[in-house]
Amino acid sequence: MSDNLSFADKLITLATPYWETEAELTRRFFASKPSKKTWVRYLRAAVYKELNPVIGYGPTNGFACGLHMEFSGLVNKFEAVDDGLDRRSFHHRLEQMIEEFMHFTVLAEVLEDLLGRPLQRGDAEQLPEDEKLNRLRHNYVNSDNMAVQAVMELTEGGGTATFREGSKLTGGEFETKLAAAFKVIADDEDGHVDHAAEELLDVIKTTSDFAAAKKALLLVSMQRLHMRNEMFSNVMTSEELNGYLSERGGEPINITKF
């Protein structure tokens, strides 16, 4: 890795092999010609993730879902709208949550088509590796280190790998509708990497900041792959996943603590 790169660019370079591996997981899942049951399992997990965005992830006790908690927090902030509220930051967060709700909507519509009925409470389901990912991210989102907090946005969406690949899906009516849903999400997430990089430029000032952000980035990126592979019914074995990642210059990491 060139020493001439900024800290932010170095982190993007480190993340890229993980994004490439997530794209390959997506391609292999589609190529496996999933059954209706397998698609339903995937979409139930995908709908859950959109209902419970990881941005600012925390306990959602007392709320219907993570989005409910996020919007409730935003509504409460209106009390300070003319009394010191950071309007730009508020607007950015509001846009993020509106996008997440639209992502939930387009995926829920595809799931409803498969189920043949409207979505019901309990249809959305979190899988174990996603729960583990959220615990890991929650630890970093609440870190005292601003660089560690900021790098979490870089891990959001896996570089849009799954949804960009998903937008290429072809086939019948179901595949066409799912591809359109994926395209909505991919288009919304375009630019997230650039935004995260700009924020990282502002907060990573020292080599120790970079080292802390790098550690968090690699651990979360690795767990993202486990999460995505589980959603895709383990389309890769652990050996295949680690091998593909290594071939692209990534570092397979054994995550045990979380």
PDB file of C-alpha atoms in Angstrom, residues 10-234:
ATOM      1  CA  LYS A  10      -5.787   3.380   2.747  1.00  0.00           C
ATOM      2  CA  LEU A  11      -8.892   2.251   4.606  1.00  0.00           C
ATOM      3  CA  ILE A  12     -10.865   2.032   1.352  1.00  0.00           C
ATOM      4  CA  THR A  13      -8.054  -0.056  -0.152  1.00  0.00           C
ATOM      5  CA  LEU A  14      -8.187  -2.369   2.865  1.00  0.00           C
ATOM      6  CA  ALA A  15     -11.972  -2.714   2.604  1.00  0.00           C
ATOM      7  CA  THR A  16     -12.081  -3.407  -1.141  1.00  0.00           C
ATOM      8  CA  PRO A  17     -11.212  -7.151  -1.009  1.00  0.00           C
ATOM      9  CA  TYR A  18     -14.077  -7.685   1.432  1.00  0.00           C
ATOM     10  CA  TRP A  19     -16.471  -5.832  -0.872  1.00  0.00           C
ATOM     11  CA  GLU A  20     -15.270  -7.923  -3.809  1.00  0.00           C
ATOM     12  CA  THR A  21     -15.841 -11.103  -1.812  1.00  0.00           C
ATOM     13  CA  GLU A  22     -19.360  -9.992  -0.883  1.00  0.00           C
ATOM     14  CA  ALA A  23     -20.067  -9.400  -4.568  1.00  0.00           C
ATOM     15  CA  GLU A  24     -18.885 -12.938  -5.334  1.00  0.00           C
ATOM     16  CA  LEU A  25     -21.127 -14.366  -2.602  1.00  0.00           C
ATOM     17  CA  THR A  26     -24.045 -12.589  -4.264  1.00  0.00           C
ATOM     18  CA  ARG A  27     -23.178 -13.882  -7.728  1.00  0.00           C
ATOM     19  CA  ARG A  28     -22.857 -17.454  -6.475  1.00  0.00           C
ATOM     20  CA  PHE A  29     -26.154 -17.263  -4.628  1.00  0.00           C
ATOM     21  CA  PHE A  30     -28.007 -16.126  -7.732  1.00  0.00           C
ATOM     22  CA  ALA A  31     -26.238 -18.716  -9.875  1.00  0.00           C
ATOM     23  CA  SER A  32     -27.364 -21.460  -7.463  1.00  0.00           C
ATOM     24  CA  LYS A  33     -30.980 -20.971  -8.627  1.00  0.00           C
ATOM     25  CA  PRO A  34     -32.478 -20.631  -5.123  1.00  0.00           C
ATOM     26  CA  SER A  35     -35.801 -22.316  -4.410  1.00  0.00           C
ATOM     27  CA  LYS A  36     -38.835 -20.285  -3.345  1.00  0.00           C
ATOM     28  CA  LYS A  37     -38.214 -21.373   0.256  1.00  0.00           C
ATOM     29  CA  THR A  38     -34.613 -20.161   0.064  1.00  0.00           C
ATOM     30  CA  TRP A  39     -35.665 -16.824  -1.421  1.00  0.00           C
ATOM     31  CA  VAL A  40     -38.245 -16.354   1.340  1.00  0.00           C
ATOM     32  CA  ARG A  41     -35.594 -17.051   3.977  1.00  0.00           C
ATOM     33  CA  TYR A  42     -33.252 -14.511   2.387  1.00  0.00           C
ATOM     34  CA  LEU A  43     -35.921 -11.826   2.029  1.00  0.00           C
ATOM     35  CA  ARG A  44     -37.173 -12.252   5.598  1.00  0.00           C
ATOM     36  CA  ALA A  45     -33.625 -11.557   6.785  1.00  0.00           C
ATOM     37  CA  ALA A  46     -33.143  -8.702   4.297  1.00  0.00           C
ATOM     38  CA  VAL A  47     -36.399  -7.028   5.349  1.00  0.00           C
ATOM     39  CA  TYR A  48     -35.335  -7.296   8.987  1.00  0.00           C
ATOM     40  CA  LYS A  49     -32.050  -5.555   8.240  1.00  0.00           C
ATOM     41  CA  GLU A  50     -33.810  -2.631   6.562  1.00  0.00           C
ATOM     42  CA  LEU A  51     -36.278  -2.318   9.444  1.00  0.00           C
ATOM     43  CA  ASN A  52     -33.375  -2.255  11.864  1.00  0.00           C
ATOM     44  CA  PRO A  53     -30.619  -0.136  10.296  1.00  0.00           C
ATOM     45  CA  VAL A  54     -27.297  -0.323  12.063  1.00  0.00           C
ATOM     46  CA  ILE A  55     -26.661   3.432  11.966  1.00  0.00           C
ATOM     47  CA  GLY A  56     -26.599   4.386  15.636  1.00  0.00           C
ATOM     48  CA  TYR A  57     -27.579   0.814  16.507  1.00  0.00           C
ATOM     49  CA  GLY A  58     -28.767   0.305  20.051  1.00  0.00           C
ATOM     50  CA  PRO A  59     -31.396  -1.562  22.101  1.00  0.00           C
ATOM     51  CA  THR A  60     -34.863  -1.097  20.600  1.00  0.00           C
ATOM     52  CA  ASN A  61     -36.879  -2.012  23.701  1.00  0.00           C
ATOM     53  CA  GLY A  62     -40.185  -0.149  23.637  1.00  0.00           C
ATOM     54  CA  PHE A  63     -40.087   0.372  19.868  1.00  0.00           C
ATOM     55  CA  ALA A  64     -41.533  -1.690  17.015  1.00  0.00           C
ATOM     56  CA  CYS A  65     -38.155  -1.778  15.262  1.00  0.00           C
ATOM     57  CA  GLY A  66     -34.927   0.139  14.797  1.00  0.00           C
ATOM     58  CA  LEU A  67     -36.501   2.544  12.309  1.00  0.00           C
ATOM     59  CA  HIS A  68     -39.216   3.388  14.825  1.00  0.00           C
ATOM     60  CA  MET A  69     -36.528   4.180  17.386  1.00  0.00           C
ATOM     61  CA  GLU A  70     -34.522   6.291  14.925  1.00  0.00           C
ATOM     62  CA  PHE A  71     -37.518   8.344  13.739  1.00  0.00           C
ATOM     63  CA  SER A  72     -38.704   8.825  17.319  1.00  0.00           C
ATOM     64  CA  GLY A  73     -35.300  10.226  18.238  1.00  0.00           C
ATOM     65  CA  LEU A  74     -35.393  12.575  15.269  1.00  0.00           C
ATOM     66  CA  VAL A  75     -38.872  13.827  16.164  1.00  0.00           C
ATOM     67  CA  ASN A  76     -37.697  14.579  19.705  1.00  0.00           C
ATOM     68  CA  LYS A  77     -34.865  16.708  18.327  1.00  0.00           C
ATOM     69  CA  PHE A  78     -37.359  19.109  16.740  1.00  0.00           C
ATOM     70  CA  GLU A  79     -37.624  20.772  20.148  1.00  0.00           C
ATOM     71  CA  ALA A  80     -34.206  22.302  19.443  1.00  0.00           C
ATOM     72  CA  VAL A  81     -34.813  23.134  15.780  1.00  0.00           C
ATOM     73  CA  ASP A  82     -34.447  26.861  16.498  1.00  0.00           C
ATOM     74  CA  ASP A  83     -32.240  26.472  19.547  1.00  0.00           C
ATOM     75  CA  GLY A  84     -28.844  25.118  18.561  1.00  0.00           C
ATOM     76  CA  LEU A  85     -29.786  22.050  16.518  1.00  0.00           C
ATOM     77  CA  ASP A  86     -27.110  21.011  14.012  1.00  0.00           C
ATOM     78  CA  ARG A  87     -29.455  21.269  11.034  1.00  0.00           C
ATOM     79  CA  ARG A  88     -27.091  19.764   8.466  1.00  0.00           C
ATOM     80  CA  SER A  89     -26.388  16.737  10.629  1.00  0.00           C
ATOM     81  CA  PHE A  90     -30.096  16.358  11.408  1.00  0.00           C
ATOM     82  CA  HIS A  91     -31.020  16.547   7.731  1.00  0.00           C
ATOM     83  CA  HIS A  92     -28.370  13.971   6.800  1.00  0.00           C
ATOM     84  CA  ARG A  93     -29.676  11.539   9.433  1.00  0.00           C
ATOM     85  CA  LEU A  94     -33.275  12.130   8.336  1.00  0.00           C
ATOM     86  CA  GLU A  95     -32.367  11.392   4.717  1.00  0.00           C
ATOM     87  CA  GLN A  96     -30.620   8.186   5.787  1.00  0.00           C
ATOM     88  CA  MET A  97     -33.679   6.959   7.676  1.00  0.00           C
ATOM     89  CA  ILE A  98     -36.053   7.841   4.825  1.00  0.00           C
ATOM     90  CA  GLU A  99     -33.825   5.856   2.470  1.00  0.00           C
ATOM     91  CA  GLU A 100     -33.848   2.913   4.876  1.00  0.00           C
ATOM     92  CA  PHE A 101     -37.647   2.969   4.980  1.00  0.00           C
ATOM     93  CA  MET A 102     -37.820   2.940   1.183  1.00  0.00           C
ATOM     94  CA  HIS A 103     -35.367   0.022   1.109  1.00  0.00           C
ATOM     95  CA  PHE A 104     -37.621  -1.826   3.546  1.00  0.00           C
ATOM     96  CA  THR A 105     -40.629  -0.996   1.366  1.00  0.00           C
ATOM     97  CA  VAL A 106     -39.258  -2.305  -1.933  1.00  0.00           C
ATOM     98  CA  LEU A 107     -37.970  -5.535  -0.379  1.00  0.00           C
ATOM     99  CA  ALA A 108     -41.166  -6.057   1.630  1.00  0.00           C
ATOM    100  CA  GLU A 109     -43.193  -5.792  -1.579  1.00  0.00           C
ATOM    101  CA  VAL A 110     -41.130  -8.553  -3.187  1.00  0.00           C
ATOM    102  CA  LEU A 111     -41.482 -10.735  -0.090  1.00  0.00           C
ATOM    103  CA  GLU A 112     -45.253 -10.187  -0.071  1.00  0.00           C
ATOM    104  CA  ASP A 113     -45.420 -11.353  -3.683  1.00  0.00           C
ATOM    105  CA  LEU A 114     -43.661 -14.585  -2.712  1.00  0.00           C
ATOM    106  CA  LEU A 115     -45.775 -15.127   0.401  1.00  0.00           C
ATOM    107  CA  GLY A 116     -48.996 -14.303  -1.439  1.00  0.00           C
ATOM    108  CA  ARG A 117     -50.197 -12.101   1.414  1.00  0.00           C
ATOM    109  CA  PRO A 118     -49.430  -8.811   3.187  1.00  0.00           C
ATOM    110  CA  LEU A 119     -46.453  -8.695   5.517  1.00  0.00           C
ATOM    111  CA  GLN A 120     -47.236  -9.622   9.112  1.00  0.00           C
ATOM    112  CA  ARG A 121     -45.490  -9.017  12.432  1.00  0.00           C
ATOM    113  CA  GLY A 122     -42.850 -11.717  12.791  1.00  0.00           C
ATOM    114  CA  ASP A 123     -42.200 -12.221   9.067  1.00  0.00           C
ATOM    115  CA  ALA A 124     -38.975 -10.232   9.300  1.00  0.00           C
ATOM    116  CA  GLU A 125     -36.351 -12.368  10.999  1.00  0.00           C
ATOM    117  CA  GLN A 126     -32.820 -11.663  12.188  1.00  0.00           C
ATOM    118  CA  LEU A 127     -30.245 -14.386  11.576  1.00  0.00           C
ATOM    119  CA  PRO A 128     -27.503 -15.204  14.127  1.00  0.00           C
ATOM    120  CA  GLU A 129     -24.554 -13.802  12.156  1.00  0.00           C
ATOM    121  CA  ASP A 130     -26.399 -10.505  11.659  1.00  0.00           C
ATOM    122  CA  GLU A 131     -27.061 -10.311  15.394  1.00  0.00           C
ATOM    123  CA  LYS A 132     -23.351 -10.886  15.970  1.00  0.00           C
ATOM    124  CA  LEU A 133     -22.502  -8.178  13.430  1.00  0.00           C
ATOM    125  CA  ASN A 134     -24.766  -5.682  15.182  1.00  0.00           C
ATOM    126  CA  ARG A 135     -23.200  -6.398  18.569  1.00  0.00           C
ATOM    127  CA  LEU A 136     -19.775  -5.829  17.056  1.00  0.00           C
ATOM    128  CA  ARG A 137     -20.817  -2.591  15.360  1.00  0.00           C
ATOM    129  CA  HIS A 138     -22.593  -1.338  18.464  1.00  0.00           C
ATOM    130  CA  ASN A 139     -19.312  -1.678  20.338  1.00  0.00           C
ATOM    131  CA  TYR A 140     -17.553   0.538  17.789  1.00  0.00           C
ATOM    132  CA  VAL A 141     -20.366   3.049  17.245  1.00  0.00           C
ATOM    133  CA  ASN A 142     -20.168   3.800  20.962  1.00  0.00           C
ATOM    134  CA  SER A 143     -16.374   4.014  21.029  1.00  0.00           C
ATOM    135  CA  ASP A 144     -14.701   7.086  22.513  1.00  0.00           C
ATOM    136  CA  ASN A 145     -12.448   7.157  19.440  1.00  0.00           C
ATOM    137  CA  MET A 146     -13.952   9.386  16.733  1.00  0.00           C
ATOM    138  CA  ALA A 147     -11.955   7.589  14.026  1.00  0.00           C
ATOM    139  CA  VAL A 148     -13.472   4.257  15.051  1.00  0.00           C
ATOM    140  CA  GLN A 149     -16.960   5.760  15.050  1.00  0.00           C
ATOM    141  CA  ALA A 150     -16.422   7.322  11.623  1.00  0.00           C
ATOM    142  CA  VAL A 151     -15.076   4.174   9.969  1.00  0.00           C
ATOM    143  CA  MET A 152     -18.356   2.397  10.737  1.00  0.00           C
ATOM    144  CA  GLU A 153     -20.049   4.369   7.960  1.00  0.00           C
ATOM    145  CA  LEU A 154     -17.448   2.992   5.558  1.00  0.00           C
ATOM    146  CA  THR A 155     -18.563  -0.532   6.483  1.00  0.00           C
ATOM    147  CA  GLU A 156     -22.225   0.251   5.777  1.00  0.00           C
ATOM    148  CA  GLY A 157     -23.586  -1.596   2.759  1.00  0.00           C
ATOM    149  CA  GLY A 158     -20.384  -3.478   1.954  1.00  0.00           C
ATOM    150  CA  GLY A 159     -19.497  -0.993  -0.750  1.00  0.00           C
ATOM    151  CA  THR A 160     -22.978  -1.593  -2.245  1.00  0.00           C
ATOM    152  CA  ALA A 161     -21.682  -4.965  -3.474  1.00  0.00           C
ATOM    153  CA  THR A 162     -24.774  -7.097  -2.887  1.00  0.00           C
ATOM    154  CA  PHE A 163     -27.285  -4.600  -4.211  1.00  0.00           C
ATOM    155  CA  ARG A 164     -25.233  -3.588  -7.233  1.00  0.00           C
ATOM    156  CA  GLU A 165     -24.863  -7.257  -8.198  1.00  0.00           C
ATOM    157  CA  GLY A 166     -28.514  -7.857  -7.380  1.00  0.00           C
ATOM    158  CA  SER A 167     -29.624  -5.133  -9.766  1.00  0.00           C
ATOM    159  CA  LYS A 168     -28.219  -7.291 -12.589  1.00  0.00           C
ATOM    160  CA  LEU A 169     -30.507 -10.231 -11.767  1.00  0.00           C
ATOM    161  CA  THR A 170     -32.477 -11.493 -14.771  1.00  0.00           C
ATOM    162  CA  GLY A 171     -35.260 -13.993 -15.245  1.00  0.00           C
ATOM    163  CA  GLY A 172     -39.002 -13.925 -14.768  1.00  0.00           C
ATOM    164  CA  GLU A 173     -41.377 -11.500 -13.076  1.00  0.00           C
ATOM    165  CA  PHE A 174     -39.992 -12.196  -9.592  1.00  0.00           C
ATOM    166  CA  GLU A 175     -36.367 -11.698 -10.613  1.00  0.00           C
ATOM    167  CA  THR A 176     -37.228  -8.512 -12.509  1.00  0.00           C
ATOM    168  CA  LYS A 177     -39.034  -7.015  -9.509  1.00  0.00           C
ATOM    169  CA  LEU A 178     -36.242  -8.020  -7.124  1.00  0.00           C
ATOM    170  CA  ALA A 179     -33.597  -6.550  -9.445  1.00  0.00           C
ATOM    171  CA  ALA A 180     -35.552  -3.274  -9.515  1.00  0.00           C
ATOM    172  CA  ALA A 181     -35.672  -3.249  -5.703  1.00  0.00           C
ATOM    173  CA  PHE A 182     -31.941  -3.878  -5.518  1.00  0.00           C
ATOM    174  CA  LYS A 183     -31.335  -1.021  -7.961  1.00  0.00           C
ATOM    175  CA  VAL A 184     -33.273   1.406  -5.756  1.00  0.00           C
ATOM    176  CA  ILE A 185     -31.052   0.476  -2.819  1.00  0.00           C
ATOM    177  CA  ALA A 186     -27.821   0.495  -4.826  1.00  0.00           C
ATOM    178  CA  ASP A 187     -28.571   3.921  -6.301  1.00  0.00           C
ATOM    179  CA  ASP A 188     -29.317   5.333  -2.849  1.00  0.00           C
ATOM    180  CA  GLU A 189     -26.085   3.934  -1.451  1.00  0.00           C
ATOM    181  CA  ASP A 190     -23.920   5.286  -4.255  1.00  0.00           C
ATOM    182  CA  GLY A 191     -21.805   8.013  -2.753  1.00  0.00           C
ATOM    183  CA  HIS A 192     -21.832   6.583   0.770  1.00  0.00           C
ATOM    184  CA  VAL A 193     -18.195   5.538   0.452  1.00  0.00           C
ATOM    185  CA  ASP A 194     -17.182   9.028  -0.677  1.00  0.00           C
ATOM    186  CA  HIS A 195     -19.127  10.620   2.168  1.00  0.00           C
ATOM    187  CA  ALA A 196     -17.523   8.272   4.688  1.00  0.00           C
ATOM    188  CA  ALA A 197     -14.068   9.011   3.262  1.00  0.00           C
ATOM    189  CA  GLU A 198     -14.614  12.763   3.637  1.00  0.00           C
ATOM    190  CA  GLU A 199     -15.584  12.283   7.268  1.00  0.00           C
ATOM    191  CA  LEU A 200     -12.550  10.081   7.888  1.00  0.00           C
ATOM    192  CA  LEU A 201     -10.256  12.758   6.473  1.00  0.00           C
ATOM    193  CA  ASP A 202     -11.543  15.106   9.157  1.00  0.00           C
ATOM    194  CA  VAL A 203     -11.074  12.774  12.131  1.00  0.00           C
ATOM    195  CA  ILE A 204      -8.045  10.565  11.402  1.00  0.00           C
ATOM    196  CA  LYS A 205      -5.051  12.703  12.253  1.00  0.00           C
ATOM    197  CA  THR A 206      -2.501  10.259  13.677  1.00  0.00           C
ATOM    198  CA  THR A 207      -1.147   6.785  13.009  1.00  0.00           C
ATOM    199  CA  SER A 208      -2.803   5.582  16.216  1.00  0.00           C
ATOM    200  CA  ASP A 209      -6.177   6.862  14.931  1.00  0.00           C
ATOM    201  CA  PHE A 210      -5.558   4.969  11.701  1.00  0.00           C
ATOM    202  CA  ALA A 211      -4.564   1.772  13.519  1.00  0.00           C
ATOM    203  CA  ALA A 212      -7.725   1.831  15.640  1.00  0.00           C
ATOM    204  CA  ALA A 213      -9.936   2.517  12.616  1.00  0.00           C
ATOM    205  CA  LYS A 214      -8.191  -0.218  10.612  1.00  0.00           C
ATOM    206  CA  LYS A 215      -8.771  -2.836  13.310  1.00  0.00           C
ATOM    207  CA  ALA A 216     -12.457  -1.959  13.563  1.00  0.00           C
ATOM    208  CA  LEU A 217     -12.859  -1.884   9.780  1.00  0.00           C
ATOM    209  CA  LEU A 218     -11.318  -5.319   9.236  1.00  0.00           C
ATOM    210  CA  LEU A 219     -13.255  -7.027  12.026  1.00  0.00           C
ATOM    211  CA  VAL A 220     -16.599  -5.615  10.907  1.00  0.00           C
ATOM    212  CA  SER A 221     -15.852  -6.295   7.226  1.00  0.00           C
ATOM    213  CA  MET A 222     -15.050  -9.924   8.028  1.00  0.00           C
ATOM    214  CA  GLN A 223     -18.206 -10.359  10.071  1.00  0.00           C
ATOM    215  CA  ARG A 224     -20.208  -8.794   7.232  1.00  0.00           C
ATOM    216  CA  LEU A 225     -19.058 -11.651   5.027  1.00  0.00           C
ATOM    217  CA  HIS A 226     -20.234 -14.212   7.580  1.00  0.00           C
ATOM    218  CA  MET A 227     -23.544 -12.354   7.826  1.00  0.00           C
ATOM    219  CA  ARG A 228     -24.025 -12.232   4.066  1.00  0.00           C
ATOM    220  CA  ASN A 229     -22.979 -15.848   3.556  1.00  0.00           C
ATOM    221  CA  GLU A 230     -25.532 -16.972   6.147  1.00  0.00           C
ATOM    222  CA  MET A 231     -28.257 -14.913   4.450  1.00  0.00           C
ATOM    223  CA  PHE A 232     -27.286 -16.651   1.216  1.00  0.00           C
ATOM    224  CA  SER A 233     -27.699 -20.096   2.822  1.00  0.00           C
ATOM    225  CA  ASN A 234     -23.921 -20.556   3.153  1.00  0.00           C
TER     226      ASN A 234
END
